[in-house]
Structures are given as C-alpha cells and as structure tokens.
C-alpha cells in the first residue's frame, strides 16, 4: 500500500479533532530516534491537517514547549522542526515532506518515503484502535512515559512505554563586540525618539541553492516617520542553525543604532522572542524596551 493510500485511510477515520491533543511514538527497528506523531490542524485553504512525525526527544520537548509558549527558544513554527510530515489537503490529496530547521520543506525522497510508510502504517493502526479506546494514547502516562509502537529485531511490532527523559537546559548566548558597545555608548540618547523592530520569516522567499534555505528579515523603522532604518535579510547558517541566527539579532540591532548615529529613547517590538533577545542590549544602552500587540509602521 502506498503512502497516499494510507493517508487517505487515516483521513477517512475522521479522528483528527480527537487526536489533536495527543502525541505518541513509533520507532522502527534500525532508527536512532523515535518519531513522535502529532496532529496539527490547518485552515483548510488548502491544508486540512498536517500529520507530523517529529524526529527525536528534543524535538518533541521543543514542540510541547512552543505549544504552551510560542516565544520559547527559537522555533517560529512547528514547520521549522526536524520531521517527516504528511499533508492532507481539503480536497483529500496527500503529500509527504521532509522538514529541517532553516531549510524549505522538500518532497520526501525514496528512503524517506520508505521510513514514513512504516511509521504511517503503525500510526494508522493506532488511530483505528483509538476509535474504540479513546484513552489509548495516554496508556502509559502514569508511568511518565509515552505510548509507543516499537518494532523488535525480528520485525514484530508491540505496544511499549517510552520513558520521557528530561529536556536539555535551554541557554541563549548573546555576545556583543566591546568596540561596538563603546561606540554606541558614546552616541547621544534621544528620549523622544523610538525605533520599532521585528525579526520574522519572509513567506514565499528562499535562497537560490540546491537545497533552498528559508529567508528571514530584520526590519527596524523610525517610530514617528516610519522611515526604514534597517532592512536586512538573512538565512540560518548551517553550523549555528536557527539558534545562532536568532542570537545574532541583538548584535545587528546594535550595529543599526550605531549606523543611525543616535540611541532612541524607546525600542518597540511585537514579538516576545525579539523582546527577550534585545533585553541584554538594555544592559548596555539606556533605552526603554516595550512589547506591543501591533506596530503598523513595521509593515509599511
């Protein structure tokens, strides 16, 4: 049975709403990581649902954290997380993608499809069992474990608990050039002026490479006139990844302040993550940092 047929059978069960709160694992033999199955509903235009197969424990921890706090760590969307993803559209069409942080999703290759086929078939089996046993995904919750389907060395599958390990401590490291800080501290502070800042992914734009990367944009405008002070597009470096890219944001803002020749009395942001990233800069420069629901001039 092909992946598309399995996807159609999963969709026909009509269980997406019921499964949305749960995560469960599938671990084929020979794989280093378990894959965690999770349902992420789309808006129906055109995506009806995304069936995510998140790769490894750390990815699951990050996913759970970002579901609670969308500004946690450095993922702007679950779509940035390492995973295989089955997309089901409103018309019932299904497609399989591979996602990696900082890169555009790509249609899965032959080896990825072979792995996903095993995971999806077991996931379909779990879904059919959930029809009659709604508590199945929580079967091992009292043991601080996730319900899993695990393939043994002889190729047989069985239900088993996967004990939840503690997540790694998340630490951000933001380092400013001493020379840049000194130059900025010598600039005049203008209490009545403000700078509005945001950093976000640019939809529909990618790098021109064999494996295209996502493009992100740092935008800063004058809070009064709306004049663009910064418009800088970047992609995640393969070595430092998304985390390194986000940690570079305050460094870029510091350089923008230097180029502008003055320190604004207030820096305004619309993202809790950007707010967190810029807080270390407040220790170097005497501006007020504030978080707002919207800043229309940033989209001008």
XYZ file of C-alpha atoms in Angstrom:
300
model
C 0.000 0.000 0.000
C 1.360 3.425 -0.978
C 1.718 6.380 1.407
C -1.062 8.250 -0.345
C -3.468 5.345 0.230
C -2.509 5.145 3.922
C -3.025 8.890 4.231
C -6.464 8.631 2.653
C -7.430 5.850 5.071
C -6.241 7.936 8.030
C -8.276 10.898 6.826
C -11.375 8.752 6.307
C -11.420 7.827 10.014
C -12.403 11.407 10.857
C -10.400 11.403 14.101
C -8.188 14.451 13.648
C -10.016 16.548 16.267
C -9.897 13.722 18.810
C -6.184 13.054 18.238
C -5.050 16.701 18.194
C -4.269 16.890 21.973
C -2.116 13.731 21.979
C 1.375 12.638 20.976
C 2.512 9.060 20.555
C 5.668 7.433 19.246
C 6.624 4.982 16.518
C 10.125 3.514 16.465
C 11.015 1.257 13.528
C 13.998 -1.025 14.049
C 17.305 0.450 12.967
C 16.288 4.064 13.580
C 18.303 6.138 16.039
C 15.348 8.257 17.130
C 11.723 7.527 17.875
C 9.314 9.517 15.716
C 6.543 11.319 17.580
C 3.181 11.537 15.875
C 1.180 14.705 16.321
C -1.770 16.288 14.543
C -1.615 19.964 13.590
C -4.786 21.334 12.031
C -4.638 23.670 9.036
C -7.154 26.289 7.966
C -8.460 24.202 5.074
C -7.061 26.579 2.459
C -5.673 24.311 1.184
C -4.217 22.327 4.150
C -6.769 20.416 6.189
C -4.319 18.770 8.548
C -0.608 18.162 8.984
C 0.341 14.788 10.417
C 3.776 15.393 11.872
C 6.349 12.723 12.616
C 8.706 14.703 14.859
C 12.259 13.393 14.985
C 13.637 12.590 18.432
C 13.032 13.529 22.050
C 14.486 17.032 21.902
C 12.210 17.938 19.014
C 9.217 16.681 20.979
C 10.260 18.707 24.041
C 10.635 21.824 21.880
C 7.268 21.189 20.246
C 5.466 20.800 23.567
C 7.122 23.952 24.921
C 6.197 26.020 21.866
C 2.588 24.828 22.049
C 2.474 26.353 25.553
C 4.637 29.408 24.800
C 5.037 30.373 21.142
C 8.059 32.527 22.052
C 10.006 29.669 23.630
C 13.513 29.057 22.231
C 13.963 29.783 18.509
C 11.275 27.963 16.512
C 8.763 30.340 14.914
C 6.573 27.455 13.762
C 6.380 23.668 14.168
C 7.120 23.564 10.437
C 10.730 24.536 11.239
C 11.251 21.414 13.353
C 13.023 18.279 12.041
C 10.319 15.894 10.919
C 8.563 13.937 8.241
C 5.161 15.449 7.515
C 2.098 14.090 5.761
C -0.028 16.953 4.472
C -3.716 16.302 3.850
C -5.474 18.995 1.811
C -9.136 19.985 1.896
C -9.646 18.009 -1.333
C -8.208 14.842 0.223
C -4.889 14.975 -1.638
C -1.872 13.852 0.421
C 1.827 14.688 0.106
C 4.865 13.725 2.157
C 7.543 16.292 3.041
C 10.850 16.384 4.878
C 11.475 19.400 7.141
C 14.806 20.514 8.595
C 15.424 23.693 10.631
C 16.285 26.672 8.469
C 15.512 24.916 5.170
C 12.486 24.960 2.926
C 10.445 21.744 3.126
C 11.175 19.269 0.356
C 9.111 16.438 -1.033
C 10.403 13.252 0.572
C 12.894 11.116 -1.344
C 12.707 7.334 -1.745
C 14.437 6.437 1.540
C 12.385 8.970 3.494
C 9.192 7.632 1.935
C 10.156 4.081 2.908
C 10.661 5.138 6.531
C 7.493 7.231 6.605
C 5.462 4.362 5.154
C 6.338 2.163 8.144
C 5.575 4.944 10.615
C 2.280 5.875 8.956
C 1.053 2.292 8.773
C 1.599 1.856 12.513
C 0.045 5.262 13.175
C -2.999 4.230 11.166
C -3.277 1.131 13.337
C -3.151 3.279 16.481
C -5.842 5.548 15.058
C -8.159 2.615 14.357
C -7.718 1.419 17.938
C -8.473 4.915 19.254
C -11.922 4.637 17.656
C -12.866 2.161 20.379
C -10.355 3.157 23.076
C -10.053 6.931 23.399
C -7.564 6.586 26.287
C -5.015 4.559 24.290
C -2.535 7.447 23.697
C -2.471 8.029 27.481
C -1.990 4.358 28.361
C 1.428 4.850 29.988
C 1.010 8.433 31.245
C 1.012 7.317 34.898
C 4.496 5.875 34.299
C 5.767 9.229 32.943
C 6.026 7.521 29.591
C 4.650 7.978 26.095
C 2.662 5.292 24.335
C 4.775 3.822 21.549
C 4.710 1.228 18.813
C 8.166 -0.332 18.670
C 9.495 -2.740 16.047
C 11.590 -5.566 17.513
C 14.654 -7.070 15.894
C 12.514 -9.860 14.436
C 10.254 -7.335 12.696
C 7.297 -7.675 15.062
C 5.592 -4.606 16.487
C 4.426 -4.181 20.068
C 2.963 -1.586 22.405
C 5.552 -0.273 24.856
C 6.139 2.725 27.122
C 8.899 5.174 26.246
C 10.064 6.879 29.424
C 10.183 10.646 28.989
C 13.736 11.939 29.548
C 14.278 15.431 30.960
C 14.819 18.110 28.289
C 18.218 19.690 27.906
C 18.579 23.034 29.637
C 17.980 25.781 27.098
C 20.611 28.553 27.189
C 20.993 31.549 24.899
C 24.370 33.187 24.396
C 24.417 36.748 23.108
C 27.832 38.345 22.718
C 28.454 41.963 21.739
C 31.688 43.383 20.394
C 33.254 45.563 23.069
C 34.177 48.104 20.384
C 30.589 48.273 19.130
C 29.243 48.728 22.661
C 31.749 51.510 23.336
C 30.857 53.276 20.073
C 27.132 53.059 20.864
C 27.635 54.328 24.416
C 29.321 57.431 23.008
C 26.251 58.294 20.902
C 23.656 60.865 22.011
C 20.487 59.465 23.596
C 17.284 60.983 22.163
C 14.495 60.350 24.706
C 11.675 61.463 22.399
C 12.590 59.098 19.556
C 11.658 55.437 19.169
C 12.725 52.571 16.985
C 10.305 49.766 16.062
C 11.957 46.395 15.453
C 10.879 42.965 14.270
C 12.542 39.807 13.004
C 10.447 37.275 11.092
C 10.391 34.701 8.338
C 9.592 36.045 4.862
C 6.922 33.753 3.349
C 7.376 32.636 -0.239
C 11.064 33.629 -0.491
C 14.001 31.223 -0.411
C 17.676 31.106 -1.268
C 18.750 30.016 -4.730
C 20.606 26.835 -3.787
C 20.386 23.126 -4.478
C 18.734 22.845 -1.074
C 16.955 26.172 -0.586
C 17.012 27.803 2.844
C 14.254 29.906 4.379
C 14.747 33.675 4.396
C 14.257 35.844 7.494
C 14.133 39.610 7.715
C 15.220 42.107 10.346
C 13.201 45.307 9.999
C 13.616 48.498 12.003
C 11.743 51.740 11.401
C 11.623 55.192 12.933
C 8.671 55.176 15.334
C 7.460 58.611 14.215
C 8.062 58.803 10.471
C 8.040 55.092 9.627
C 11.319 55.579 7.737
C 13.144 52.299 7.240
C 16.314 52.239 9.289
C 17.140 48.575 8.734
C 16.009 46.038 6.162
C 18.289 43.037 6.361
C 17.520 39.561 5.016
C 19.412 36.533 6.317
C 19.276 32.737 6.374
C 20.360 30.302 9.055
C 23.995 29.310 8.873
C 24.342 25.508 8.543
C 26.755 25.456 11.503
C 24.972 27.673 14.062
C 21.448 26.997 12.782
C 18.272 28.833 13.757
C 19.503 29.406 17.300
C 22.638 31.178 16.119
C 20.619 33.250 13.676
C 18.279 34.465 16.440
C 21.206 35.168 18.768
C 22.635 37.457 16.077
C 19.545 39.722 16.099
C 20.612 41.978 19.030
C 24.088 42.291 17.514
C 22.535 43.502 14.244
C 20.269 45.936 16.108
C 23.282 47.350 17.954
C 25.056 47.922 14.640
C 21.918 49.596 13.254
C 21.850 52.003 16.204
C 25.499 52.859 15.567
C 24.827 53.466 11.855
C 21.845 55.658 12.750
C 24.135 57.799 14.894
C 21.928 58.017 17.985
C 20.299 55.889 20.673
C 16.473 56.052 20.671
C 14.734 56.550 23.990
C 12.482 53.569 23.295
C 12.678 50.382 21.253
C 9.296 48.805 20.499
C 8.696 45.210 19.416
C 5.711 42.961 18.626
C 7.374 39.618 19.334
C 8.030 38.201 22.779
C 11.048 36.395 21.372
C 12.524 39.590 19.895
C 11.831 41.267 23.265
C 13.812 38.536 25.032
C 16.678 38.755 22.542
C 17.006 42.528 22.940
C 16.925 42.586 26.733
C 20.738 42.086 27.033
C 21.163 45.206 24.893
C 19.215 47.173 27.528
C 22.058 46.463 29.940
C 24.471 48.250 27.590
C 22.329 51.158 26.356
C 19.788 53.344 28.233
C 16.652 52.778 26.144
C 13.247 51.507 27.249
C 12.182 48.215 25.646
C 8.436 47.665 25.240
C 6.223 44.913 23.821
C 3.138 45.822 21.764
C 0.215 43.954 20.212
C 0.798 45.664 16.872
C 3.112 48.213 15.251
C 1.639 49.045 11.826
C 4.653 51.047 10.643
C 6.713 47.871 10.562
C 4.542 46.632 7.694
C 4.681 49.861 5.741
